[in-house]
Backbone as numpy.savetxt, mean C-alpha at the origin, in Angstrom:
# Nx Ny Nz CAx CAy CAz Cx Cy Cz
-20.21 -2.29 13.86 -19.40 -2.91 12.83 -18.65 -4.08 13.43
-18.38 -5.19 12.81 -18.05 -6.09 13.35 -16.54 -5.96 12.99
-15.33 -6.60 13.89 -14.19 -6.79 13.25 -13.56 -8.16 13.80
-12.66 -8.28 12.56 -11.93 -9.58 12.51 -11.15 -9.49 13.64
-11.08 -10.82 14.66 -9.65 -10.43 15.67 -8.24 -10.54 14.87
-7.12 -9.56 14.85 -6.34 -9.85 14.02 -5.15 -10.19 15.02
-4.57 -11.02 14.03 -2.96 -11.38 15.21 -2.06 -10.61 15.77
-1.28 -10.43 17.27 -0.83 -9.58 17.14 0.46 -9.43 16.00
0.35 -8.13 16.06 1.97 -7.72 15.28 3.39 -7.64 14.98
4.06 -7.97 14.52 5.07 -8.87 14.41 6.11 -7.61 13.66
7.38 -6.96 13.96 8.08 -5.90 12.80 8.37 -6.52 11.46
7.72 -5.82 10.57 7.76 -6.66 9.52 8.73 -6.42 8.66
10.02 -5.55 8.96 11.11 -5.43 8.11 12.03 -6.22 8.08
12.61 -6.67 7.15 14.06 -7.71 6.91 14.90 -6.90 7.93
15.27 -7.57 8.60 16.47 -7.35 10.01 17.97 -7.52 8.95
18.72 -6.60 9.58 20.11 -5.98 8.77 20.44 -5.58 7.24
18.77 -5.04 6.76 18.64 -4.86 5.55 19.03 -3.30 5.25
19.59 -2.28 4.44 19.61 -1.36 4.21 18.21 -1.00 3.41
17.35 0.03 3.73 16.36 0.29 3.07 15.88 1.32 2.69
17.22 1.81 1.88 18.06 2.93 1.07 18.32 2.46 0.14
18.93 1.37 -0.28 19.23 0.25 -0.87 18.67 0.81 -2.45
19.13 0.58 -3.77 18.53 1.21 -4.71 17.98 -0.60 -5.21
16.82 -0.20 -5.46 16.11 -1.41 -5.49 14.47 -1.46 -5.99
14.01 -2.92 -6.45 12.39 -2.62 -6.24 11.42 -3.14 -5.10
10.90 -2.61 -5.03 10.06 -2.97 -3.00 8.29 -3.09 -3.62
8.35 -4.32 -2.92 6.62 -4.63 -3.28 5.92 -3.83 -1.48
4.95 -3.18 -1.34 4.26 -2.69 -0.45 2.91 -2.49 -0.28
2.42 -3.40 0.96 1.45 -3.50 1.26 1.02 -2.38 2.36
-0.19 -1.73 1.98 -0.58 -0.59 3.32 -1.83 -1.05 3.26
-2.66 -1.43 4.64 -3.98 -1.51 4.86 -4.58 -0.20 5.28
-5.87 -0.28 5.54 -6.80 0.32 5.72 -6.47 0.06 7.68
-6.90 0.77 8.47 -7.58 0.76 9.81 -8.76 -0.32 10.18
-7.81 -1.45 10.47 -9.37 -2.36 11.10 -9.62 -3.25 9.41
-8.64 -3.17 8.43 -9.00 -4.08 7.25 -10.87 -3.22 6.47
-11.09 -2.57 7.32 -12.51 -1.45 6.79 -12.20 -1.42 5.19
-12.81 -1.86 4.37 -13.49 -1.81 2.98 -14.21 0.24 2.96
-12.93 0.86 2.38 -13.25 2.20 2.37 -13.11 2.75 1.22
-12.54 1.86 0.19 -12.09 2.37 -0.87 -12.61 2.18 -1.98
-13.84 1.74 -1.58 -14.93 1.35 -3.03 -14.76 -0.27 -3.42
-14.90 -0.67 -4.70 -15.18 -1.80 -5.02 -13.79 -2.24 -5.66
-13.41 -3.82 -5.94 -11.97 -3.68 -6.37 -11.49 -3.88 -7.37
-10.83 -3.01 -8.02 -10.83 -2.10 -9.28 -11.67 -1.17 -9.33
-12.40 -0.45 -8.89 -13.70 0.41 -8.80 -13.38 1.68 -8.20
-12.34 2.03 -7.36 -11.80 3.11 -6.22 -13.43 4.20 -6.28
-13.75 4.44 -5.23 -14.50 5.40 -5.10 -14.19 6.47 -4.69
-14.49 7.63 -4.06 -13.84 8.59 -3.56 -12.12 8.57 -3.20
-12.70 7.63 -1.88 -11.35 7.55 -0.89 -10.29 6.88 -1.47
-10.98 5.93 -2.27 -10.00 5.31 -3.01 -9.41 6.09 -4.16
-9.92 6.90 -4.68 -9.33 7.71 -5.59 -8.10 8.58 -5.16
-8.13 9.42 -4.06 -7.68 9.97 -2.86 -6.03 9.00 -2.58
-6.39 7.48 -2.42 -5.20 6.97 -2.18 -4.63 6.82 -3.76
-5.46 6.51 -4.74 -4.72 6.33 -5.65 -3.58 7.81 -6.52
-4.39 9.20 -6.04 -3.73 10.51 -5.96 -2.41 10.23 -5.46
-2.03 9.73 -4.15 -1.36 9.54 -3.14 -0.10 8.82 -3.59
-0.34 7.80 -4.42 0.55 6.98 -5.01 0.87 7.87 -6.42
0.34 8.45 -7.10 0.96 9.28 -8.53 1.58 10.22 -8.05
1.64 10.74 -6.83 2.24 12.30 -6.23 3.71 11.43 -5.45
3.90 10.02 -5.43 4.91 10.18 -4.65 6.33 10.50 -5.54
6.44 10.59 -6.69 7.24 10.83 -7.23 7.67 12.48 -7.43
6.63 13.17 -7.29 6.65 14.15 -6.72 7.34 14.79 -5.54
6.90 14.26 -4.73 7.55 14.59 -3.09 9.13 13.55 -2.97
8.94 12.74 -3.72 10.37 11.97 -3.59 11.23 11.78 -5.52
11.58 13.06 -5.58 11.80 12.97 -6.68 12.75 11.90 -7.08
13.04 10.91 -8.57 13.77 9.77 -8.62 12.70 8.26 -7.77
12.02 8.32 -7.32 11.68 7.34 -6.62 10.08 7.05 -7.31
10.11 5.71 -7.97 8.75 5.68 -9.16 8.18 4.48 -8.23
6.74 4.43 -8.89 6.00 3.45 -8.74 5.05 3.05 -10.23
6.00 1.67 -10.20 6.38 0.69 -11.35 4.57 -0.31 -11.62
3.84 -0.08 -10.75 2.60 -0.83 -10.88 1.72 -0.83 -9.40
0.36 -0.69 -9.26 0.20 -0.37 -8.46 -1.53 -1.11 -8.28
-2.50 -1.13 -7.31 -3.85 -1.01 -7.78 -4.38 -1.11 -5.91
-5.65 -0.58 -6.25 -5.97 0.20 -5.16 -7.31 -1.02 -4.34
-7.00 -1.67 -3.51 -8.22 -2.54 -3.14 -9.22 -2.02 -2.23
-10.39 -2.50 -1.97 -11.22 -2.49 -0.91 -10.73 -1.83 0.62
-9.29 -2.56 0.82 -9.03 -2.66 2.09 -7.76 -1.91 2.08
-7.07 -2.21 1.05 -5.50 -2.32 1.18 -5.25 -1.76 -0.38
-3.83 -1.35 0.02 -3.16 -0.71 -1.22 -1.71 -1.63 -1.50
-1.75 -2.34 -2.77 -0.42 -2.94 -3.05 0.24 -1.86 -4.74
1.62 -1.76 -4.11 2.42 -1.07 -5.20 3.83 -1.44 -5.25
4.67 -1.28 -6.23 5.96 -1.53 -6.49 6.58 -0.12 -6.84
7.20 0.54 -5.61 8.24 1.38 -5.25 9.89 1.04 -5.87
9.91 1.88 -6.69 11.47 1.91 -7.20 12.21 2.69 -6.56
13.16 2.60 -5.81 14.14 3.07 -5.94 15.79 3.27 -6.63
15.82 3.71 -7.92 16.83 3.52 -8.70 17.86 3.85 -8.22
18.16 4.40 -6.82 19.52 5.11 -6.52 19.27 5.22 -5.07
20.18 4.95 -4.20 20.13 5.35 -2.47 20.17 7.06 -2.25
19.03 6.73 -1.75 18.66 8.22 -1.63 17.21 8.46 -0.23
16.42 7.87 -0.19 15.89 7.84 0.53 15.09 6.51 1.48
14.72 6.79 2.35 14.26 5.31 3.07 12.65 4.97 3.06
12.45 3.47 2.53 11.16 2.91 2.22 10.62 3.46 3.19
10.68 3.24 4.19 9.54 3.79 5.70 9.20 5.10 5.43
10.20 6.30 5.00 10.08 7.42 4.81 9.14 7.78 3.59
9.32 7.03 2.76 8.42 7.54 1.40 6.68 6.57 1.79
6.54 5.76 2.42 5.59 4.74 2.69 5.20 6.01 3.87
5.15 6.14 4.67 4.91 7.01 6.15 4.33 8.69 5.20
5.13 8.99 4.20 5.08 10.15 3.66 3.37 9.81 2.95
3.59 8.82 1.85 2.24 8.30 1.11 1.33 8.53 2.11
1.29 7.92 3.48 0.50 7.33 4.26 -0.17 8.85 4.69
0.46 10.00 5.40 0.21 10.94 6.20 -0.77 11.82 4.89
0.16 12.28 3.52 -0.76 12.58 2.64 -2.05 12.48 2.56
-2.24 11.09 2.38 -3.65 10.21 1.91 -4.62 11.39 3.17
-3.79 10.49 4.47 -4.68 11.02 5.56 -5.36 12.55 5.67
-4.68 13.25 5.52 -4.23 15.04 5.28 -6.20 15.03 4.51
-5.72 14.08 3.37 -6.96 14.81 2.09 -8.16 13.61 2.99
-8.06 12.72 3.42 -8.91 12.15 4.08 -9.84 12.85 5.10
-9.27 13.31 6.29 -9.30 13.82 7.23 -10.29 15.01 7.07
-9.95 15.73 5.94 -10.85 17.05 5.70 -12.21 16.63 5.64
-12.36 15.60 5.36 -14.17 14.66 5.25 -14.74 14.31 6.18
-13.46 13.61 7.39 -13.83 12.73 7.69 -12.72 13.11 9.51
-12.46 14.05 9.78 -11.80 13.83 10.70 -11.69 13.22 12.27
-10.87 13.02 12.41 -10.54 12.18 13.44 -10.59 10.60 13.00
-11.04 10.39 12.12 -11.08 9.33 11.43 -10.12 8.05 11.49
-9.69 7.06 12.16 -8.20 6.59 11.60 -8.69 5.95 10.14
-7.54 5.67 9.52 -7.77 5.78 7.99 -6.78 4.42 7.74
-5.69 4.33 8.13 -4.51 3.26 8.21 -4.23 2.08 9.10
-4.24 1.16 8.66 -3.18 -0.16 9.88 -1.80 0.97 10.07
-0.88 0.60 11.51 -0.18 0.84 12.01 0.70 0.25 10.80
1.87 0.42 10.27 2.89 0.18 9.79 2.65 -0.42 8.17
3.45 -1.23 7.79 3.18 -1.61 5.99 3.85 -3.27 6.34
3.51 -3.52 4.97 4.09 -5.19 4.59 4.97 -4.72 3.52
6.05 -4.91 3.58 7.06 -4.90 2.17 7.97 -6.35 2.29
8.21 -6.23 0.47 8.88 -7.31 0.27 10.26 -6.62 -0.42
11.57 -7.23 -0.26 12.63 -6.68 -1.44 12.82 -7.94 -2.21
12.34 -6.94 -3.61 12.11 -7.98 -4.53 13.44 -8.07 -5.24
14.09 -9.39 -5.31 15.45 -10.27 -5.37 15.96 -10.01 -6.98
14.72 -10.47 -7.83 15.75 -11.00 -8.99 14.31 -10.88 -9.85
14.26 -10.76 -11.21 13.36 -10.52 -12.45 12.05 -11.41 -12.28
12.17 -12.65 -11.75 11.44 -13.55 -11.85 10.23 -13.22 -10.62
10.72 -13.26 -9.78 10.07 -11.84 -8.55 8.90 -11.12 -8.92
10.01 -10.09 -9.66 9.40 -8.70 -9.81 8.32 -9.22 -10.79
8.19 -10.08 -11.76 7.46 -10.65 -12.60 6.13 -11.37 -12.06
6.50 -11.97 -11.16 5.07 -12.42 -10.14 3.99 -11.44 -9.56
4.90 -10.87 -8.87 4.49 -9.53 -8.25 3.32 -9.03 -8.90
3.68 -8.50 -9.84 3.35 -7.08 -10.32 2.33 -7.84 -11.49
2.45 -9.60 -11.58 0.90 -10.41 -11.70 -0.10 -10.44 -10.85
0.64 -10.72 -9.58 -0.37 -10.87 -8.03 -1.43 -8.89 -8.33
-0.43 -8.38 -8.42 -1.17 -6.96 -8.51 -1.97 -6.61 -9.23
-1.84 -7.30 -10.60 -2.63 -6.74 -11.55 -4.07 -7.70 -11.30
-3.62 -9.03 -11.21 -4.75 -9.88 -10.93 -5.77 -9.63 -9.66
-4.99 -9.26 -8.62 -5.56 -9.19 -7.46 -6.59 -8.68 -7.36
-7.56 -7.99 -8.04 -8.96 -7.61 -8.22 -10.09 -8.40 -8.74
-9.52 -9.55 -9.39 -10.00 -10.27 -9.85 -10.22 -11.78 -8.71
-9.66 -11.61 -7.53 -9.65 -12.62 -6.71 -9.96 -11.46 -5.37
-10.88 -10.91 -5.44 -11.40 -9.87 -4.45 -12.62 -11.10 -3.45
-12.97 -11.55 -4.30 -14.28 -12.67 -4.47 -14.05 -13.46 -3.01
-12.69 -13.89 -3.27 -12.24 -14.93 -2.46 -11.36 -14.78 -0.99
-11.25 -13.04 -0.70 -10.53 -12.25 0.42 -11.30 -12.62 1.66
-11.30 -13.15 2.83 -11.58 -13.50 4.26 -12.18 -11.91 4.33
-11.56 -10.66 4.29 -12.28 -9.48 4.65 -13.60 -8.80 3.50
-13.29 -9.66 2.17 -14.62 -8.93 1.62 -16.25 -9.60 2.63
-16.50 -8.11 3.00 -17.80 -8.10 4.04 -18.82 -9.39 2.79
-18.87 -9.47 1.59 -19.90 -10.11 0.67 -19.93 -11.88 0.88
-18.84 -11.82 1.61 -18.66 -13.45 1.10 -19.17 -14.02 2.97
């Protein structure tokens, strides 16, 4: 399998941010190696179904804490995490999603890595934001075409 060299890694959290904070958080989680595992985009296949489980259960395991829009790519998973009230920490509910997924992954496929090391989040500021966002998300399947990692292009 061939892979992209990727840059090294950089901490990608806002420095002196509380991230408890009651708020909405845009979050990016890749795949291991950017690997196209999750079917086609909009399409989730298995595994992708599996992550998309992953994201309807976190409200579950983090009760109060929703996810406002979400969609499941090739490579990567983008969603908008609410937190309406300080109560728990993005890393914690993102790390929680993450180990899940793996858990139901793993039984298929073990030893498997399944994840990039860490997430991309944004704290989203003000209406106009959250309004882009959660366009980039919905659209973002529709510009699959044009991704540096879809293996097609």
């Amino acid at each position: 399998m061939d892979y992209k060299i990727l840059r090294p890694r950089q901490n990608p959290r806002l420095q002196n941010y509380d991230y408890k904070t009651a708020n909405h958080y845009f979050v990016t989680v890749c795949t291991h190696h950017k690997q196209c595992v999750f079917g086609t985009a909009g399409e989730p296949n298995g595994i992708g179904q599996m992550a998309a489980q992953g994201i309807k259960d976190i409200s579950r395991h983090f009760p109060g804490v929703g996810v406002d829009e979400y969609v499941i790519m090739p490579n990567h998973v983008h969603m908008i995490l609410v937190f309406p009230q300080e109560q728990c920490n993005l890393s914690a509910v993102v790390g929680s999603y993450k180990a899940y997924v793996s858990k139901m992954f793993h039984m298929e496929h073990p030893g498997v890595p399944l994840w990039q090391r860490s997430f991309y989040d944004h704290v989203i500021r003000d209406e106009a934001a959250y309004l882009e966002i959660k366009r980039y998300i919905r659209e973002n399947p529709l510009k699959w075409n044009l991704d540096e990692y879809n293996p097609n292009i």
